[in-house]
């Protein structure tokens, strides 16, 4: 449900019942209320992990994606080019309100060093302090019911 295969976009549009809808990619079923609500966020903090191998391409954490096969001269053997957020149709045509957010300075892009979801305190703490508010403590991000084993 999370993979957008640039070599099989028609199948993705037909078979994936979540991602094309949440991204308002289907012209006949775009949700204007969703776009307006998303555009009304105070801030959208996008975090990309420098060594991410779970989210592929890692730039999709910032709304980047591989170029569709028909739009780029690449083969399955070549690494596909990555289209950045501001060059995406989703952004240019503002399908989800991302462009509106970005134009008013409400999109924040962060890079955390390391693999997917290995968030060092030095990365998450400033985000919590600035965008969530209050004092950032480990208890705020690790609920008391979550027990972890020392490694």
PDB file of C-alpha atoms in Angstrom:
ATOM      1  CA  UNK A   1       0.000   0.000   0.000  1.00  0.00           C
ATOM      2  CA  UNK A   2       2.972   2.345   0.306  1.00  0.00           C
ATOM      3  CA  UNK A   3       4.915   1.558  -2.870  1.00  0.00           C
ATOM      4  CA  UNK A   4       4.462   3.634  -6.002  1.00  0.00           C
ATOM      5  CA  UNK A   5       6.216   1.625  -8.700  1.00  0.00           C
ATOM      6  CA  UNK A   6       7.255   4.023 -11.503  1.00  0.00           C
ATOM      7  CA  UNK A   7       7.380   1.105 -13.950  1.00  0.00           C
ATOM      8  CA  UNK A   8       3.781   0.075 -13.215  1.00  0.00           C
ATOM      9  CA  UNK A   9       1.795   3.254 -12.570  1.00  0.00           C
ATOM     10  CA  UNK A  10      -1.464   2.051 -14.213  1.00  0.00           C
ATOM     11  CA  UNK A  11      -1.437  -1.026 -11.945  1.00  0.00           C
ATOM     12  CA  UNK A  12      -0.638   1.172  -8.943  1.00  0.00           C
ATOM     13  CA  UNK A  13      -3.593   3.466  -9.701  1.00  0.00           C
ATOM     14  CA  UNK A  14      -5.926   0.492 -10.142  1.00  0.00           C
ATOM     15  CA  UNK A  15      -4.746  -1.827  -7.359  1.00  0.00           C
ATOM     16  CA  UNK A  16      -3.569   0.477  -4.574  1.00  0.00           C
ATOM     17  CA  UNK A  17      -6.634   1.562  -2.621  1.00  0.00           C
ATOM     18  CA  UNK A  18      -4.936   3.983  -0.248  1.00  0.00           C
ATOM     19  CA  UNK A  19      -1.926   5.950  -1.521  1.00  0.00           C
ATOM     20  CA  UNK A  20      -3.401   7.303  -4.795  1.00  0.00           C
ATOM     21  CA  UNK A  21      -6.451   8.530  -2.873  1.00  0.00           C
ATOM     22  CA  UNK A  22      -4.563  10.120   0.018  1.00  0.00           C
ATOM     23  CA  UNK A  23      -2.333  11.886  -2.550  1.00  0.00           C
ATOM     24  CA  UNK A  24      -5.363  12.949  -4.635  1.00  0.00           C
ATOM     25  CA  UNK A  25      -3.713  11.374  -7.700  1.00  0.00           C
ATOM     26  CA  UNK A  26      -6.968  10.193  -9.272  1.00  0.00           C
ATOM     27  CA  UNK A  27      -8.482  13.158 -11.171  1.00  0.00           C
ATOM     28  CA  UNK A  28     -12.058  11.823 -11.017  1.00  0.00           C
ATOM     29  CA  UNK A  29     -12.026  11.410  -7.240  1.00  0.00           C
ATOM     30  CA  UNK A  30      -9.966  14.292  -5.859  1.00  0.00           C
ATOM     31  CA  UNK A  31     -11.062  15.332  -2.400  1.00  0.00           C
ATOM     32  CA  UNK A  32     -11.185  19.117  -2.090  1.00  0.00           C
ATOM     33  CA  UNK A  33     -11.939  18.956   1.634  1.00  0.00           C
ATOM     34  CA  UNK A  34      -8.798  16.906   2.205  1.00  0.00           C
ATOM     35  CA  UNK A  35      -6.754  19.430   0.182  1.00  0.00           C
ATOM     36  CA  UNK A  36      -8.142  22.378   2.140  1.00  0.00           C
ATOM     37  CA  UNK A  37      -7.633  20.678   5.508  1.00  0.00           C
ATOM     38  CA  UNK A  38      -4.062  19.660   4.678  1.00  0.00           C
ATOM     39  CA  UNK A  39      -3.273  23.177   3.435  1.00  0.00           C
ATOM     40  CA  UNK A  40      -4.544  24.603   6.714  1.00  0.00           C
ATOM     41  CA  UNK A  41      -1.889  22.866   8.847  1.00  0.00           C
ATOM     42  CA  UNK A  42       0.264  25.212  10.921  1.00  0.00           C
ATOM     43  CA  UNK A  43       3.384  23.289   9.920  1.00  0.00           C
ATOM     44  CA  UNK A  44       4.274  20.139   8.044  1.00  0.00           C
ATOM     45  CA  UNK A  45       7.550  18.659   9.286  1.00  0.00           C
ATOM     46  CA  UNK A  46       9.048  16.183   6.819  1.00  0.00           C
ATOM     47  CA  UNK A  47      11.890  14.003   8.076  1.00  0.00           C
ATOM     48  CA  UNK A  48      14.196  12.093   5.749  1.00  0.00           C
ATOM     49  CA  UNK A  49      16.761   9.623   7.092  1.00  0.00           C
ATOM     50  CA  UNK A  50      20.205   9.870   5.501  1.00  0.00           C
ATOM     51  CA  UNK A  51      20.716   6.089   5.312  1.00  0.00           C
ATOM     52  CA  UNK A  52      17.119   4.987   4.829  1.00  0.00           C
ATOM     53  CA  UNK A  53      16.662   1.630   3.116  1.00  0.00           C
ATOM     54  CA  UNK A  54      13.052   1.142   4.256  1.00  0.00           C
ATOM     55  CA  UNK A  55      11.568   4.158   2.482  1.00  0.00           C
ATOM     56  CA  UNK A  56      12.680   3.906  -1.147  1.00  0.00           C
ATOM     57  CA  UNK A  57      13.580   6.329  -2.482  1.00  0.00           C
ATOM     58  CA  UNK A  58      14.409   8.056   0.785  1.00  0.00           C
ATOM     59  CA  UNK A  59      13.476  11.369  -0.857  1.00  0.00           C
ATOM     60  CA  UNK A  60       9.828  10.302  -0.767  1.00  0.00           C
ATOM     61  CA  UNK A  61       9.985  11.398   2.872  1.00  0.00           C
ATOM     62  CA  UNK A  62      10.076  14.877   1.315  1.00  0.00           C
ATOM     63  CA  UNK A  63       7.461  14.063  -1.382  1.00  0.00           C
ATOM     64  CA  UNK A  64      10.102  13.157  -3.958  1.00  0.00           C
ATOM     65  CA  UNK A  65       9.650  10.077  -6.116  1.00  0.00           C
ATOM     66  CA  UNK A  66      11.201   8.085  -8.899  1.00  0.00           C
ATOM     67  CA  UNK A  67      10.376   9.438 -12.336  1.00  0.00           C
ATOM     68  CA  UNK A  68       7.655   7.479 -14.132  1.00  0.00           C
ATOM     69  CA  UNK A  69       9.105   5.213 -16.816  1.00  0.00           C
ATOM     70  CA  UNK A  70       7.273   7.035 -19.592  1.00  0.00           C
ATOM     71  CA  UNK A  71       8.696  10.388 -18.427  1.00  0.00           C
ATOM     72  CA  UNK A  72      12.331   9.349 -18.216  1.00  0.00           C
ATOM     73  CA  UNK A  73      14.832   7.511 -20.330  1.00  0.00           C
ATOM     74  CA  UNK A  74      15.812   4.817 -17.861  1.00  0.00           C
ATOM     75  CA  UNK A  75      15.624   1.069 -17.757  1.00  0.00           C
ATOM     76  CA  UNK A  76      15.065  -1.351 -14.926  1.00  0.00           C
ATOM     77  CA  UNK A  77      18.853  -1.851 -14.767  1.00  0.00           C
ATOM     78  CA  UNK A  78      19.578   1.861 -14.309  1.00  0.00           C
ATOM     79  CA  UNK A  79      18.783   3.754 -11.142  1.00  0.00           C
ATOM     80  CA  UNK A  80      15.712   5.862 -11.930  1.00  0.00           C
ATOM     81  CA  UNK A  81      16.003   9.624 -11.603  1.00  0.00           C
ATOM     82  CA  UNK A  82      14.337  11.197  -8.577  1.00  0.00           C
ATOM     83  CA  UNK A  83      11.831  13.990  -9.121  1.00  0.00           C
ATOM     84  CA  UNK A  84      11.950  16.454  -6.192  1.00  0.00           C
ATOM     85  CA  UNK A  85       8.822  17.701  -4.416  1.00  0.00           C
ATOM     86  CA  UNK A  86       8.494  21.034  -6.236  1.00  0.00           C
ATOM     87  CA  UNK A  87       8.668  19.311  -9.635  1.00  0.00           C
ATOM     88  CA  UNK A  88       5.921  16.781  -8.858  1.00  0.00           C
ATOM     89  CA  UNK A  89       2.469  17.189 -10.484  1.00  0.00           C
ATOM     90  CA  UNK A  90       1.046  16.674  -6.965  1.00  0.00           C
ATOM     91  CA  UNK A  91       2.873  19.866  -5.954  1.00  0.00           C
ATOM     92  CA  UNK A  92       2.568  21.927  -9.134  1.00  0.00           C
ATOM     93  CA  UNK A  93      -1.200  21.385  -9.359  1.00  0.00           C
ATOM     94  CA  UNK A  94      -1.553  21.449  -5.552  1.00  0.00           C
ATOM     95  CA  UNK A  95      -3.573  18.239  -5.334  1.00  0.00           C
ATOM     96  CA  UNK A  96      -3.225  17.955  -1.542  1.00  0.00           C
ATOM     97  CA  UNK A  97      -2.444  21.541  -0.486  1.00  0.00           C
ATOM     98  CA  UNK A  98       1.305  20.925  -0.280  1.00  0.00           C
ATOM     99  CA  UNK A  99       2.147  23.854  -2.568  1.00  0.00           C
ATOM    100  CA  UNK A 100      -0.048  26.203  -0.517  1.00  0.00           C
ATOM    101  CA  UNK A 101       1.716  25.068   2.669  1.00  0.00           C
ATOM    102  CA  UNK A 102       5.145  25.467   1.090  1.00  0.00           C
ATOM    103  CA  UNK A 103       4.413  28.904  -0.355  1.00  0.00           C
ATOM    104  CA  UNK A 104       3.530  30.244   3.067  1.00  0.00           C
ATOM    105  CA  UNK A 105       6.675  28.735   4.588  1.00  0.00           C
ATOM    106  CA  UNK A 106       4.911  25.998   6.530  1.00  0.00           C
ATOM    107  CA  UNK A 107       6.878  23.035   5.106  1.00  0.00           C
ATOM    108  CA  UNK A 108       9.931  22.119   7.151  1.00  0.00           C
ATOM    109  CA  UNK A 109      12.409  19.586   5.770  1.00  0.00           C
ATOM    110  CA  UNK A 110      14.775  17.828   8.148  1.00  0.00           C
ATOM    111  CA  UNK A 111      17.426  15.170   7.654  1.00  0.00           C
ATOM    112  CA  UNK A 112      18.186  12.815  10.506  1.00  0.00           C
ATOM    113  CA  UNK A 113      21.457  10.920  10.228  1.00  0.00           C
ATOM    114  CA  UNK A 114      21.148   7.166  10.162  1.00  0.00           C
ATOM    115  CA  UNK A 115      18.753   4.458   9.032  1.00  0.00           C
ATOM    116  CA  UNK A 116      14.950   4.612   8.985  1.00  0.00           C
ATOM    117  CA  UNK A 117      13.432   5.703  12.316  1.00  0.00           C
ATOM    118  CA  UNK A 118      16.758   5.616  14.185  1.00  0.00           C
ATOM    119  CA  UNK A 119      16.226   9.090  15.556  1.00  0.00           C
ATOM    120  CA  UNK A 120      18.949  10.524  17.724  1.00  0.00           C
ATOM    121  CA  UNK A 121      17.877  12.884  20.467  1.00  0.00           C
ATOM    122  CA  UNK A 122      19.783  15.656  18.678  1.00  0.00           C
ATOM    123  CA  UNK A 123      17.375  15.264  15.751  1.00  0.00           C
ATOM    124  CA  UNK A 124      13.998  14.770  17.437  1.00  0.00           C
ATOM    125  CA  UNK A 125      14.363  17.067  20.441  1.00  0.00           C
ATOM    126  CA  UNK A 126      14.523  20.382  18.519  1.00  0.00           C
ATOM    127  CA  UNK A 127      11.527  19.277  16.441  1.00  0.00           C
ATOM    128  CA  UNK A 128       9.480  18.498  19.530  1.00  0.00           C
ATOM    129  CA  UNK A 129      10.470  21.750  21.208  1.00  0.00           C
ATOM    130  CA  UNK A 130       9.652  23.902  18.202  1.00  0.00           C
ATOM    131  CA  UNK A 131       6.615  22.183  16.683  1.00  0.00           C
ATOM    132  CA  UNK A 132       4.961  20.363  19.571  1.00  0.00           C
ATOM    133  CA  UNK A 133       5.807  22.690  22.425  1.00  0.00           C
ATOM    134  CA  UNK A 134       6.780  22.208  25.996  1.00  0.00           C
ATOM    135  CA  UNK A 135       9.800  20.504  27.434  1.00  0.00           C
ATOM    136  CA  UNK A 136      11.102  17.579  25.417  1.00  0.00           C
ATOM    137  CA  UNK A 137      11.724  14.550  27.598  1.00  0.00           C
ATOM    138  CA  UNK A 138      12.209  10.910  26.792  1.00  0.00           C
ATOM    139  CA  UNK A 139       8.889  10.200  28.562  1.00  0.00           C
ATOM    140  CA  UNK A 140       7.154  12.408  25.996  1.00  0.00           C
ATOM    141  CA  UNK A 141       8.167  10.137  23.121  1.00  0.00           C
ATOM    142  CA  UNK A 142       8.368   6.828  24.968  1.00  0.00           C
ATOM    143  CA  UNK A 143       5.105   6.107  26.781  1.00  0.00           C
ATOM    144  CA  UNK A 144       5.444   4.391  30.168  1.00  0.00           C
ATOM    145  CA  UNK A 145       3.712   1.259  28.871  1.00  0.00           C
ATOM    146  CA  UNK A 146       6.453   0.736  26.253  1.00  0.00           C
ATOM    147  CA  UNK A 147       9.166  -1.374  27.846  1.00  0.00           C
ATOM    148  CA  UNK A 148      12.488  -1.607  26.067  1.00  0.00           C
ATOM    149  CA  UNK A 149      15.330  -3.947  26.836  1.00  0.00           C
ATOM    150  CA  UNK A 150      18.854  -2.536  27.258  1.00  0.00           C
ATOM    151  CA  UNK A 151      21.158  -3.459  24.415  1.00  0.00           C
TER     152      UNK A 151
END
